[in-house]
Amino acid sequence: MPAWFEVLIIVVFAIGAVFFFAKYRETVAVLHESERMKTRLSNDLGRYRDVPRLRALREAVLGSKPLPTDDDGNEHLLLRDGDLQLHHLILRRESAPVGDDDNITYTKNGEQVKLEELE
């Protein structure tokens, strides 16, 4: 076999190897990006999974239909969380006029916290 033919075969295989590894790297990059996007979209879906429940809570609290009320005036609402466990919420609605000089507080973790929305 002539020497030029051996060199030609080696050059063709070298060029083929370069194209093969370039295509391989491109495929790996696309698969990596696909996995990254799948993870990101999965996290987004997990984050927005509770939106229908939050809408149901908003409609129950702010809606025109009254919630079931007991003898003490407490309203009762049943909601499911992300793990589909049922939670019983007891709501008490109170309203009072607020003056400009009044300090309005609410209870959070057993402590009185000043309401900042009025400032």
Backbone atoms as SQL, in Angstrom:
CREATE TABLE atoms (id INTEGER PRIMARY KEY, chain TEXT, resi INTEGER, resn TEXT, atom TEXT, x REAL, y REAL, z REAL);
INSERT INTO atoms VALUES
  (1, 'A', 1, 'MET', 'N', 0.846, -1.161, 0.000),
  (2, 'A', 1, 'MET', 'CA', 0.000, 0.000, 0.000),
  (3, 'A', 1, 'MET', 'C', 0.906, 1.243, 0.000),
  (4, 'A', 2, 'PRO', 'N', 0.583, 2.227, -0.855),
  (5, 'A', 2, 'PRO', 'CA', 1.441, 3.413, -0.933),
  (6, 'A', 2, 'PRO', 'C', 1.360, 4.253, 0.361),
  (7, 'A', 3, 'ALA', 'N', 2.388, 4.986, 0.632),
  (8, 'A', 3, 'ALA', 'CA', 2.482, 5.797, 1.858),
  (9, 'A', 3, 'ALA', 'C', 1.443, 6.912, 1.849),
  (10, 'A', 4, 'TRP', 'N', 1.197, 7.514, 0.679),
  (11, 'A', 4, 'TRP', 'CA', 0.232, 8.618, 0.614),
  (12, 'A', 4, 'TRP', 'C', -1.177, 8.135, 0.966),
  (13, 'A', 5, 'PHE', 'N', -1.486, 6.854, 0.628),
  (14, 'A', 5, 'PHE', 'CA', -2.801, 6.299, 0.932),
  (15, 'A', 5, 'PHE', 'C', -2.967, 6.101, 2.443),
  (16, 'A', 6, 'GLU', 'N', -1.890, 5.650, 3.097),
  (17, 'A', 6, 'GLU', 'CA', -1.926, 5.488, 4.556),
  (18, 'A', 6, 'GLU', 'C', -2.118, 6.844, 5.248),
  (19, 'A', 7, 'VAL', 'N', -1.419, 7.860, 4.743),
  (20, 'A', 7, 'VAL', 'CA', -1.544, 9.208, 5.311),
  (21, 'A', 7, 'VAL', 'C', -2.962, 9.721, 5.085),
  (22, 'A', 8, 'LEU', 'N', -3.534, 9.474, 3.884),
  (23, 'A', 8, 'LEU', 'CA', -4.889, 9.911, 3.585),
  (24, 'A', 8, 'LEU', 'C', -5.895, 9.248, 4.531),
  (25, 'A', 9, 'ILE', 'N', -5.744, 7.962, 4.798),
  (26, 'A', 9, 'ILE', 'CA', -6.651, 7.259, 5.720),
  (27, 'A', 9, 'ILE', 'C', -6.514, 7.808, 7.133),
  (28, 'A', 10, 'ILE', 'N', -5.289, 8.088, 7.571),
  (29, 'A', 10, 'ILE', 'CA', -5.074, 8.640, 8.915),
  (30, 'A', 10, 'ILE', 'C', -5.700, 10.024, 9.029),
  (31, 'A', 11, 'VAL', 'N', -5.548, 10.857, 7.993),
  (32, 'A', 11, 'VAL', 'CA', -6.125, 12.211, 8.006),
  (33, 'A', 11, 'VAL', 'C', -7.652, 12.129, 8.021),
  (34, 'A', 12, 'VAL', 'N', -8.246, 11.226, 7.213),
  (35, 'A', 12, 'VAL', 'CA', -9.699, 11.082, 7.184),
  (36, 'A', 12, 'VAL', 'C', -10.220, 10.634, 8.550),
  (37, 'A', 13, 'PHE', 'N', -9.557, 9.663, 9.165),
  (38, 'A', 13, 'PHE', 'CA', -9.978, 9.221, 10.498),
  (39, 'A', 13, 'PHE', 'C', -9.799, 10.317, 11.541),
  (40, 'A', 14, 'ALA', 'N', -8.752, 11.109, 11.452),
  (41, 'A', 14, 'ALA', 'CA', -8.528, 12.218, 12.393),
  (42, 'A', 14, 'ALA', 'C', -9.627, 13.267, 12.257),
  (43, 'A', 15, 'ILE', 'N', -9.966, 13.599, 11.002),
  (44, 'A', 15, 'ILE', 'CA', -11.041, 14.574, 10.788),
  (45, 'A', 15, 'ILE', 'C', -12.367, 14.004, 11.292),
  (46, 'A', 16, 'GLY', 'N', -12.616, 12.728, 11.028),
  (47, 'A', 16, 'GLY', 'CA', -13.835, 12.084, 11.526),
  (48, 'A', 16, 'GLY', 'C', -13.893, 12.082, 13.044),
  (49, 'A', 17, 'ALA', 'N', -12.746, 11.837, 13.684),
  (50, 'A', 17, 'ALA', 'CA', -12.706, 11.843, 15.152),
  (51, 'A', 17, 'ALA', 'C', -13.009, 13.231, 15.698),
  (52, 'A', 18, 'VAL', 'N', -12.475, 14.265, 15.063),
  (53, 'A', 18, 'VAL', 'CA', -12.740, 15.636, 15.507),
  (54, 'A', 18, 'VAL', 'C', -14.230, 15.935, 15.416),
  (55, 'A', 19, 'PHE', 'N', -14.852, 15.585, 14.267),
  (56, 'A', 19, 'PHE', 'CA', -16.284, 15.827, 14.116),
  (57, 'A', 19, 'PHE', 'C', -17.102, 14.999, 15.107),
  (58, 'A', 20, 'PHE', 'N', -16.704, 13.757, 15.350),
  (59, 'A', 20, 'PHE', 'CA', -17.417, 12.903, 16.299),
  (60, 'A', 20, 'PHE', 'C', -17.388, 13.500, 17.705),
  (61, 'A', 21, 'PHE', 'N', -16.192, 13.918, 18.166),
  (62, 'A', 21, 'PHE', 'CA', -16.085, 14.468, 19.518),
  (63, 'A', 21, 'PHE', 'C', -16.775, 15.823, 19.632),
  (64, 'A', 22, 'ALA', 'N', -16.766, 16.605, 18.552),
  (65, 'A', 22, 'ALA', 'CA', -17.489, 17.883, 18.579),
  (66, 'A', 22, 'ALA', 'C', -18.993, 17.628, 18.725),
  (67, 'A', 23, 'LYS', 'N', -19.499, 16.677, 17.944),
  (68, 'A', 23, 'LYS', 'CA', -20.926, 16.346, 18.039),
  (69, 'A', 23, 'LYS', 'C', -21.249, 15.748, 19.414),
  (70, 'A', 24, 'TYR', 'N', -20.344, 14.936, 19.952),
  (71, 'A', 24, 'TYR', 'CA', -20.530, 14.345, 21.278),
  (72, 'A', 24, 'TYR', 'C', -20.608, 15.435, 22.338),
  (73, 'A', 25, 'ARG', 'N', -19.699, 16.411, 22.292),
  (74, 'A', 25, 'ARG', 'CA', -19.707, 17.507, 23.268),
  (75, 'A', 25, 'ARG', 'C', -20.970, 18.339, 23.138),
  (76, 'A', 26, 'GLU', 'N', -21.413, 18.577, 21.898),
  (77, 'A', 26, 'GLU', 'CA', -22.640, 19.336, 21.678),
  (78, 'A', 26, 'GLU', 'C', -23.846, 18.597, 22.264),
  (79, 'A', 27, 'THR', 'N', -23.897, 17.300, 22.059),
  (80, 'A', 27, 'THR', 'CA', -24.999, 16.492, 22.594),
  (81, 'A', 27, 'THR', 'C', -24.980, 16.492, 24.115),
  (82, 'A', 28, 'VAL', 'N', -23.795, 16.369, 24.700),
  (83, 'A', 28, 'VAL', 'CA', -23.684, 16.405, 26.174),
  (84, 'A', 28, 'VAL', 'C', -24.142, 17.756, 26.698),
  (85, 'A', 29, 'ALA', 'N', -23.773, 18.842, 26.034),
  (86, 'A', 29, 'ALA', 'CA', -24.189, 20.174, 26.475),
  (87, 'A', 29, 'ALA', 'C', -25.706, 20.332, 26.386),
  (88, 'A', 30, 'VAL', 'N', -26.302, 19.829, 25.303),
  (89, 'A', 30, 'VAL', 'CA', -27.750, 19.931, 25.149),
  (90, 'A', 30, 'VAL', 'C', -28.456, 19.103, 26.220),
  (91, 'A', 31, 'LEU', 'N', -27.969, 17.896, 26.496),
  (92, 'A', 31, 'LEU', 'CA', -28.569, 17.066, 27.543),
  (93, 'A', 31, 'LEU', 'C', -28.439, 17.711, 28.922),
  (94, 'A', 32, 'HIS', 'N', -27.279, 18.325, 29.180),
  (95, 'A', 32, 'HIS', 'CA', -27.082, 19.014, 30.455),
  (96, 'A', 32, 'HIS', 'C', -28.058, 20.185, 30.580),
  (97, 'A', 33, 'GLU', 'N', -28.217, 20.973, 29.520),
  (98, 'A', 33, 'GLU', 'CA', -29.147, 22.101, 29.542),
  (99, 'A', 33, 'GLU', 'C', -30.585, 21.606, 29.702),
  (100, 'A', 34, 'SER', 'N', -30.908, 20.499, 29.069),
  (101, 'A', 34, 'SER', 'CA', -32.244, 19.928, 29.191),
  (102, 'A', 34, 'SER', 'C', -32.524, 19.501, 30.632),
  (103, 'A', 35, 'GLU', 'N', -31.566, 18.860, 31.271),
  (104, 'A', 35, 'GLU', 'CA', -31.740, 18.456, 32.677),
  (105, 'A', 35, 'GLU', 'C', -31.877, 19.669, 33.588),
  (106, 'A', 36, 'ARG', 'N', -31.088, 20.705, 33.309),
  (107, 'A', 36, 'ARG', 'CA', -31.152, 21.929, 34.105),
  (108, 'A', 36, 'ARG', 'C', -32.528, 22.587, 33.978),
  (109, 'A', 37, 'MET', 'N', -33.031, 22.670, 32.744),
  (110, 'A', 37, 'MET', 'CA', -34.351, 23.277, 32.525),
  (111, 'A', 37, 'MET', 'C', -35.452, 22.419, 33.153),
  (112, 'A', 38, 'LYS', 'N', -35.312, 21.097, 33.075),
  (113, 'A', 38, 'LYS', 'CA', -36.314, 20.211, 33.678),
  (114, 'A', 38, 'LYS', 'C', -36.354, 20.416, 35.192),
  (115, 'A', 39, 'THR', 'N', -35.192, 20.534, 35.807),
  (116, 'A', 39, 'THR', 'CA', -35.132, 20.768, 37.247),
  (117, 'A', 39, 'THR', 'C', -35.741, 22.118, 37.603),
  (118, 'A', 40, 'ARG', 'N', -35.411, 23.143, 36.819),
  (119, 'A', 40, 'ARG', 'CA', -35.934, 24.486, 37.088),
  (120, 'A', 40, 'ARG', 'C', -37.451, 24.520, 36.937),
  (121, 'A', 41, 'LEU', 'N', -37.960, 23.926, 35.866),
  (122, 'A', 41, 'LEU', 'CA', -39.409, 23.919, 35.664),
  (123, 'A', 41, 'LEU', 'C', -40.111, 23.078, 36.726),
  (124, 'A', 42, 'SER', 'N', -39.486, 22.009, 37.147),
  (125, 'A', 42, 'SER', 'CA', -40.058, 21.184, 38.207),
  (126, 'A', 42, 'SER', 'C', -40.140, 21.981, 39.506),
  (127, 'A', 43, 'ASN', 'N', -39.094, 22.744, 39.803),
  (128, 'A', 43, 'ASN', 'CA', -39.116, 23.580, 41.007),
  (129, 'A', 43, 'ASN', 'C', -40.191, 24.658, 40.900),
  (130, 'A', 44, 'ASP', 'N', -40.354, 25.245, 39.695),
  (131, 'A', 44, 'ASP', 'CA', -41.400, 26.247, 39.511),
  (132, 'A', 44, 'ASP', 'C', -42.775, 25.641, 39.721),
  (133, 'A', 45, 'LEU', 'N', -42.984, 24.439, 39.196),
  (134, 'A', 45, 'LEU', 'CA', -44.274, 23.783, 39.393),
  (135, 'A', 45, 'LEU', 'C', -44.512, 23.472, 40.865),
  (136, 'A', 46, 'GLY', 'N', -43.463, 23.068, 41.564),
  (137, 'A', 46, 'GLY', 'CA', -43.597, 22.817, 42.992),
  (138, 'A', 46, 'GLY', 'C', -43.940, 24.078, 43.759),
  (139, 'A', 47, 'ARG', 'N', -43.368, 25.208, 43.321),
  (140, 'A', 47, 'ARG', 'CA', -43.634, 26.469, 43.991),
  (141, 'A', 47, 'ARG', 'C', -45.073, 26.920, 43.777),
  (142, 'A', 48, 'TYR', 'N', -45.576, 26.738, 42.575),
  (143, 'A', 48, 'TYR', 'CA', -46.923, 27.205, 42.260),
  (144, 'A', 48, 'TYR', 'C', -47.984, 26.132, 42.462),
  (145, 'A', 49, 'ARG', 'N', -47.613, 25.005, 43.034),
  (146, 'A', 49, 'ARG', 'CA', -48.552, 23.912, 43.263),
  (147, 'A', 49, 'ARG', 'C', -49.660, 24.336, 44.225),
  (148, 'A', 50, 'ASP', 'N', -49.347, 25.196, 45.173),
  (149, 'A', 50, 'ASP', 'CA', -50.313, 25.577, 46.201),
  (150, 'A', 50, 'ASP', 'C', -51.179, 26.762, 45.798),
  (151, 'A', 51, 'VAL', 'N', -51.023, 27.288, 44.587),
  (152, 'A', 51, 'VAL', 'CA', -51.793, 28.464, 44.170),
  (153, 'A', 51, 'VAL', 'C', -53.305, 28.201, 44.217),
  (154, 'A', 52, 'PRO', 'N', -53.827, 27.059, 43.729),
  (155, 'A', 52, 'PRO', 'CA', -55.271, 26.857, 43.852),
  (156, 'A', 52, 'PRO', 'C', -55.750, 26.845, 45.299),
  (157, 'A', 53, 'ARG', 'N', -54.953, 26.305, 46.206),
  (158, 'A', 53, 'ARG', 'CA', -55.343, 26.296, 47.614),
  (159, 'A', 53, 'ARG', 'C', -55.327, 27.705, 48.193),
  (160, 'A', 54, 'LEU', 'N', -54.331, 28.486, 47.785),
  (161, 'A', 54, 'LEU', 'CA', -54.279, 29.867, 48.266),
  (162, 'A', 54, 'LEU', 'C', -55.454, 30.678, 47.713),
  (163, 'A', 55, 'ARG', 'N', -55.830, 30.413, 46.463),
  (164, 'A', 55, 'ARG', 'CA', -57.006, 31.081, 45.898),
  (165, 'A', 55, 'ARG', 'C', -58.261, 30.684, 46.666),
  (166, 'A', 56, 'ALA', 'N', -58.367, 29.393, 47.004),
  (167, 'A', 56, 'ALA', 'CA', -59.528, 28.935, 47.769),
  (168, 'A', 56, 'ALA', 'C', -59.573, 29.613, 49.131),
  (169, 'A', 57, 'LEU', 'N', -58.423, 29.760, 49.777),
  (170, 'A', 57, 'LEU', 'CA', -58.369, 30.445, 51.072),
  (171, 'A', 57, 'LEU', 'C', -58.769, 31.909, 50.914),
  (172, 'A', 58, 'ARG', 'N', -58.239, 32.568, 49.883),
  (173, 'A', 58, 'ARG', 'CA', -58.582, 33.975, 49.654),
  (174, 'A', 58, 'ARG', 'C', -60.074, 34.129, 49.405),
  (175, 'A', 59, 'GLU', 'N', -60.638, 33.272, 48.567),
  (176, 'A', 59, 'GLU', 'CA', -62.069, 33.355, 48.278),
  (177, 'A', 59, 'GLU', 'C', -62.905, 33.074, 49.521),
  (178, 'A', 60, 'ALA', 'N', -62.435, 32.144, 50.364),
  (179, 'A', 60, 'ALA', 'CA', -63.184, 31.829, 51.576),
  (180, 'A', 60, 'ALA', 'C', -63.160, 32.994, 52.552),
  (181, 'A', 61, 'VAL', 'N', -62.007, 33.642, 52.676),
  (182, 'A', 61, 'VAL', 'CA', -61.883, 34.724, 53.659),
  (183, 'A', 61, 'VAL', 'C', -62.485, 36.019, 53.128),
  (184, 'A', 62, 'LEU', 'N', -62.268, 36.325, 51.839),
  (185, 'A', 62, 'LEU', 'CA', -62.713, 37.603, 51.287),
  (186, 'A', 62, 'LEU', 'C', -63.972, 37.495, 50.436),
  (187, 'A', 63, 'GLY', 'N', -64.428, 36.287, 50.172),
  (188, 'A', 63, 'GLY', 'CA', -65.564, 36.093, 49.278),
  (189, 'A', 63, 'GLY', 'C', -66.876, 36.554, 49.874),
  (190, 'A', 64, 'SER', 'N', -67.892, 36.547, 49.025),
  (191, 'A', 64, 'SER', 'CA', -69.205, 37.014, 49.467),
  (192, 'A', 64, 'SER', 'C', -69.969, 35.932, 50.227),
  (193, 'A', 65, 'LYS', 'N', -69.619, 34.662, 50.019),
  (194, 'A', 65, 'LYS', 'CA', -70.299, 33.581, 50.737),
  (195, 'A', 65, 'LYS', 'C', -69.746, 33.483, 52.160),
  (196, 'A', 66, 'PRO', 'N', -70.614, 33.431, 53.148),
  (197, 'A', 66, 'PRO', 'CA', -70.105, 33.319, 54.533),
  (198, 'A', 66, 'PRO', 'C', -69.586, 31.913, 54.818),
  (199, 'A', 67, 'LEU', 'N', -68.595, 31.841, 55.670),
  (200, 'A', 67, 'LEU', 'CA', -68.080, 30.552, 56.120),
  (201, 'A', 67, 'LEU', 'C', -68.976, 30.021, 57.234),
  (202, 'A', 68, 'PRO', 'N', -68.940, 28.712, 57.480),
  (203, 'A', 68, 'PRO', 'CA', -69.714, 28.163, 58.605),
  (204, 'A', 68, 'PRO', 'C', -69.249, 28.784, 59.923),
  (205, 'A', 69, 'THR', 'N', -70.210, 29.196, 60.732),
  (206, 'A', 69, 'THR', 'CA', -69.914, 29.892, 61.987),
  (207, 'A', 69, 'THR', 'C', -70.455, 29.079, 63.154),
  (208, 'A', 70, 'ASP', 'N', -69.653, 29.017, 64.236),
  (209, 'A', 70, 'ASP', 'CA', -70.128, 28.315, 65.424),
  (210, 'A', 70, 'ASP', 'C', -70.809, 29.299, 66.372),
  (211, 'A', 71, 'ASP', 'N', -71.178, 28.816, 67.566),
  (212, 'A', 71, 'ASP', 'CA', -71.913, 29.644, 68.532),
  (213, 'A', 71, 'ASP', 'C', -71.068, 30.773, 69.102),
  (214, 'A', 72, 'ASP', 'N', -69.743, 30.625, 69.083),
  (215, 'A', 72, 'ASP', 'CA', -68.863, 31.668, 69.626),
  (216, 'A', 72, 'ASP', 'C', -68.517, 32.736, 68.598),
  (217, 'A', 73, 'GLY', 'N', -68.986, 32.596, 67.370),
  (218, 'A', 73, 'GLY', 'CA', -68.685, 33.572, 66.326),
  (219, 'A', 73, 'GLY', 'C', -67.434, 33.246, 65.526),
  (220, 'A', 74, 'ASN', 'N', -66.825, 32.092, 65.773),
  (221, 'A', 74, 'ASN', 'CA', -65.646, 31.684, 65.009),
  (222, 'A', 74, 'ASN', 'C', -66.081, 31.064, 63.684),
  (223, 'A', 75, 'GLU', 'N', -65.345, 31.389, 62.623),
  (224, 'A', 75, 'GLU', 'CA', -65.617, 30.800, 61.315),
  (225, 'A', 75, 'GLU', 'C', -64.651, 29.646, 61.103),
  (226, 'A', 76, 'HIS', 'N', -65.120, 28.602, 60.447),
  (227, 'A', 76, 'HIS', 'CA', -64.326, 27.388, 60.280),
  (228, 'A', 76, 'HIS', 'C', -64.078, 27.130, 58.802),
  (229, 'A', 77, 'LEU', 'N', -62.849, 26.717, 58.486),
  (230, 'A', 77, 'LEU', 'CA', -62.451, 26.454, 57.108),
  (231, 'A', 77, 'LEU', 'C', -61.537, 25.240, 57.087),
  (232, 'A', 78, 'LEU', 'N', -61.777, 24.309, 56.178),
  (233, 'A', 78, 'LEU', 'CA', -60.921, 23.138, 55.995),
  (234, 'A', 78, 'LEU', 'C', -60.114, 23.332, 54.718),
  (235, 'A', 79, 'LEU', 'N', -58.798, 23.185, 54.815),
  (236, 'A', 79, 'LEU', 'CA', -57.905, 23.335, 53.659),
  (237, 'A', 79, 'LEU', 'C', -56.908, 22.199, 53.634),
  (238, 'A', 80, 'ARG', 'N', -56.487, 21.815, 52.432),
  (239, 'A', 80, 'ARG', 'CA', -55.431, 20.815, 52.278),
  (240, 'A', 80, 'ARG', 'C', -54.135, 21.529, 51.923),
  (241, 'A', 81, 'ASP', 'N', -53.019, 21.045, 52.473),
  (242, 'A', 81, 'ASP', 'CA', -51.718, 21.620, 52.151),
  (243, 'A', 81, 'ASP', 'C', -51.114, 20.882, 50.959),
  (244, 'A', 82, 'GLY', 'N', -49.839, 21.155, 50.668),
  (245, 'A', 82, 'GLY', 'CA', -49.169, 20.537, 49.534),
  (246, 'A', 82, 'GLY', 'C', -49.059, 19.036, 49.644),
  (247, 'A', 83, 'ASP', 'N', -49.034, 18.506, 50.852),
  (248, 'A', 83, 'ASP', 'CA', -48.957, 17.061, 51.064),
  (249, 'A', 83, 'ASP', 'C', -50.342, 16.435, 51.183),
  (250, 'A', 84, 'LEU', 'N', -51.380, 17.216, 50.854),
  (251, 'A', 84, 'LEU', 'CA', -52.776, 16.779, 50.892),
  (252, 'A', 84, 'LEU', 'C', -53.250, 16.407, 52.292),
  (253, 'A', 85, 'GLN', 'N', -52.614, 16.970, 53.310),
  (254, 'A', 85, 'GLN', 'CA', -53.104, 16.778, 54.675),
  (255, 'A', 85, 'GLN', 'C', -54.125, 17.864, 54.972),
  (256, 'A', 86, 'LEU', 'N', -55.190, 17.476, 55.623),
  (257, 'A', 86, 'LEU', 'CA', -56.291, 18.382, 55.910),
  (258, 'A', 86, 'LEU', 'C', -55.972, 19.220, 57.147),
  (259, 'A', 87, 'HIS', 'N', -56.221, 20.539, 57.052),
  (260, 'A', 87, 'HIS', 'CA', -56.004, 21.457, 58.173),
  (261, 'A', 87, 'HIS', 'C', -57.306, 22.196, 58.454),
  (262, 'A', 88, 'HIS', 'N', -57.595, 22.341, 59.740),
  (263, 'A', 88, 'HIS', 'CA', -58.801, 23.034, 60.186),
  (264, 'A', 88, 'HIS', 'C', -58.389, 24.421, 60.665),
  (265, 'A', 89, 'LEU', 'N', -58.857, 25.445, 59.957),
  (266, 'A', 89, 'LEU', 'CA', -58.559, 26.823, 60.335),
  (267, 'A', 89, 'LEU', 'C', -59.769, 27.424, 61.033),
  (268, 'A', 90, 'ILE', 'N', -59.513, 28.096, 62.130),
  (269, 'A', 90, 'ILE', 'CA', -60.564, 28.781, 62.867),
  (270, 'A', 90, 'ILE', 'C', -60.276, 30.273, 62.754),
  (271, 'A', 91, 'LEU', 'N', -61.209, 31.003, 62.163),
  (272, 'A', 91, 'LEU', 'CA', -61.033, 32.438, 61.927),
  (273, 'A', 91, 'LEU', 'C', -62.002, 33.226, 62.796),
  (274, 'A', 92, 'ARG', 'N', -61.542, 34.356, 63.263),
  (275, 'A', 92, 'ARG', 'CA', -62.405, 35.260, 64.026),
  (276, 'A', 92, 'ARG', 'C', -62.247, 36.636, 63.411),
  (277, 'A', 93, 'ARG', 'N', -63.340, 37.168, 62.929),
  (278, 'A', 93, 'ARG', 'CA', -63.303, 38.495, 62.305),
  (279, 'A', 93, 'ARG', 'C', -63.728, 39.539, 63.325),
  (280, 'A', 94, 'GLU', 'N', -62.884, 40.525, 63.460),
  (281, 'A', 94, 'GLU', 'CA', -63.187, 41.638, 64.348),
  (282, 'A', 94, 'GLU', 'C', -62.848, 42.923, 63.613),
  (283, 'A', 95, 'SER', 'N', -63.643, 43.933, 63.815),
  (284, 'A', 95, 'SER', 'CA', -63.333, 45.220, 63.201),
  (285, 'A', 95, 'SER', 'C', -63.605, 46.328, 64.202),
  (286, 'A', 96, 'ALA', 'N', -62.764, 47.330, 64.132),
  (287, 'A', 96, 'ALA', 'CA', -62.907, 48.480, 65.016),
  (288, 'A', 96, 'ALA', 'C', -62.344, 49.691, 64.286),
  (289, 'A', 97, 'PRO', 'N', -62.942, 50.855, 64.493),
  (290, 'A', 97, 'PRO', 'CA', -62.401, 52.061, 63.838),
  (291, 'A', 97, 'PRO', 'C', -61.018, 52.401, 64.397),
  (292, 'A', 98, 'VAL', 'N', -60.157, 52.919, 63.532),
  (293, 'A', 98, 'VAL', 'CA', -58.789, 53.245, 63.910),
  (294, 'A', 98, 'VAL', 'C', -58.582, 54.743, 63.758),
  (295, 'A', 99, 'GLY', 'N', -58.060, 55.366, 64.819),
  (296, 'A', 99, 'GLY', 'CA', -57.738, 56.784, 64.763),
  (297, 'A', 99, 'GLY', 'C', -56.292, 56.991, 64.319),
  (298, 'A', 100, 'ASP', 'N', -55.934, 58.225, 64.069),
  (299, 'A', 100, 'ASP', 'CA', -54.573, 58.536, 63.610),
  (300, 'A', 100, 'ASP', 'C', -53.535, 58.304, 64.701),
  (301, 'A', 101, 'ASP', 'N', -53.917, 58.457, 65.946),
  (302, 'A', 101, 'ASP', 'CA', -52.957, 58.335, 67.049),
  (303, 'A', 101, 'ASP', 'C', -52.899, 56.934, 67.630),
  (304, 'A', 102, 'ASP', 'N', -53.735, 56.029, 67.172),
  (305, 'A', 102, 'ASP', 'CA', -53.801, 54.688, 67.755),
  (306, 'A', 102, 'ASP', 'C', -52.603, 53.843, 67.326),
  (307, 'A', 103, 'ASN', 'N', -52.144, 53.008, 68.238),
  (308, 'A', 103, 'ASN', 'CA', -51.091, 52.030, 67.957),
  (309, 'A', 103, 'ASN', 'C', -51.765, 50.687, 67.697),
  (310, 'A', 104, 'ILE', 'N', -51.693, 50.181, 66.485),
  (311, 'A', 104, 'ILE', 'CA', -52.365, 48.940, 66.125),
  (312, 'A', 104, 'ILE', 'C', -51.347, 47.805, 66.166),
  (313, 'A', 105, 'THR', 'N', -51.676, 46.741, 66.882),
  (314, 'A', 105, 'THR', 'CA', -50.783, 45.590, 66.990),
  (315, 'A', 105, 'THR', 'C', -51.551, 44.321, 66.658),
  (316, 'A', 106, 'TYR', 'N', -50.792, 43.286, 66.337),
  (317, 'A', 106, 'TYR', 'CA', -51.360, 41.953, 66.142),
  (318, 'A', 106, 'TYR', 'C', -50.437, 40.952, 66.815),
  (319, 'A', 107, 'THR', 'N', -50.937, 39.759, 67.048),
  (320, 'A', 107, 'THR', 'CA', -50.171, 38.736, 67.756),
  (321, 'A', 107, 'THR', 'C', -49.476, 37.838, 66.748),
  (322, 'A', 108, 'LYS', 'N', -48.158, 37.725, 66.886),
  (323, 'A', 108, 'LYS', 'CA', -47.356, 36.850, 66.024),
  (324, 'A', 108, 'LYS', 'C', -46.406, 36.071, 66.915),
  (325, 'A', 109, 'ASN', 'N', -46.521, 34.749, 66.888),
  (326, 'A', 109, 'ASN', 'CA', -45.698, 33.865, 67.729),
  (327, 'A', 109, 'ASN', 'C', -45.794, 34.238, 69.202),
  (328, 'A', 110, 'GLY', 'N', -46.974, 34.653, 69.622),
  (329, 'A', 110, 'GLY', 'CA', -47.200, 34.967, 71.029),
  (330, 'A', 110, 'GLY', 'C', -46.747, 36.354, 71.437),
  (331, 'A', 111, 'GLU', 'N', -46.224, 37.159, 70.500),
  (332, 'A', 111, 'GLU', 'CA', -45.765, 38.515, 70.823),
  (333, 'A', 111, 'GLU', 'C', -46.624, 39.534, 70.107),
  (334, 'A', 112, 'GLN', 'N', -46.783, 40.694, 70.725),
  (335, 'A', 112, 'GLN', 'CA', -47.490, 41.788, 70.083),
  (336, 'A', 112, 'GLN', 'C', -46.553, 42.517, 69.132),
  (337, 'A', 113, 'VAL', 'N', -46.956, 42.613, 67.856),
  (338, 'A', 113, 'VAL', 'CA', -46.144, 43.259, 66.822),
  (339, 'A', 113, 'VAL', 'C', -46.945, 44.427, 66.272),
  (340, 'A', 114, 'LYS', 'N', -46.254, 45.562, 66.078),
  (341, 'A', 114, 'LYS', 'CA', -46.915, 46.749, 65.556),
  (342, 'A', 114, 'LYS', 'C', -47.215, 46.570, 64.070),
  (343, 'A', 115, 'LEU', 'N', -48.404, 46.965, 63.649),
  (344, 'A', 115, 'LEU', 'CA', -48.813, 46.871, 62.263),
  (345, 'A', 115, 'LEU', 'C', -48.179, 48.018, 61.477),
  (346, 'A', 116, 'GLU', 'N', -47.360, 47.684, 60.486),
  (347, 'A', 116, 'GLU', 'CA', -46.595, 48.697, 59.747),
  (348, 'A', 116, 'GLU', 'C', -47.316, 49.214, 58.511),
  (349, 'A', 117, 'GLU', 'N', -48.397, 48.555, 58.092),
  (350, 'A', 117, 'GLU', 'CA', -49.082, 48.970, 56.872),
  (351, 'A', 117, 'GLU', 'C', -49.733, 50.328, 56.988),
  (352, 'A', 118, 'LEU', 'N', -50.028, 50.755, 58.209),
  (353, 'A', 118, 'LEU', 'CA', -50.711, 52.037, 58.410),
  (354, 'A', 118, 'LEU', 'C', -49.742, 53.204, 58.457),
  (355, 'A', 119, 'GLU', 'N', -48.446, 52.955, 58.476),
  (356, 'A', 119, 'GLU', 'CA', -47.472, 54.045, 58.579),
  (357, 'A', 119, 'GLU', 'C', -47.175, 54.640, 57.224);
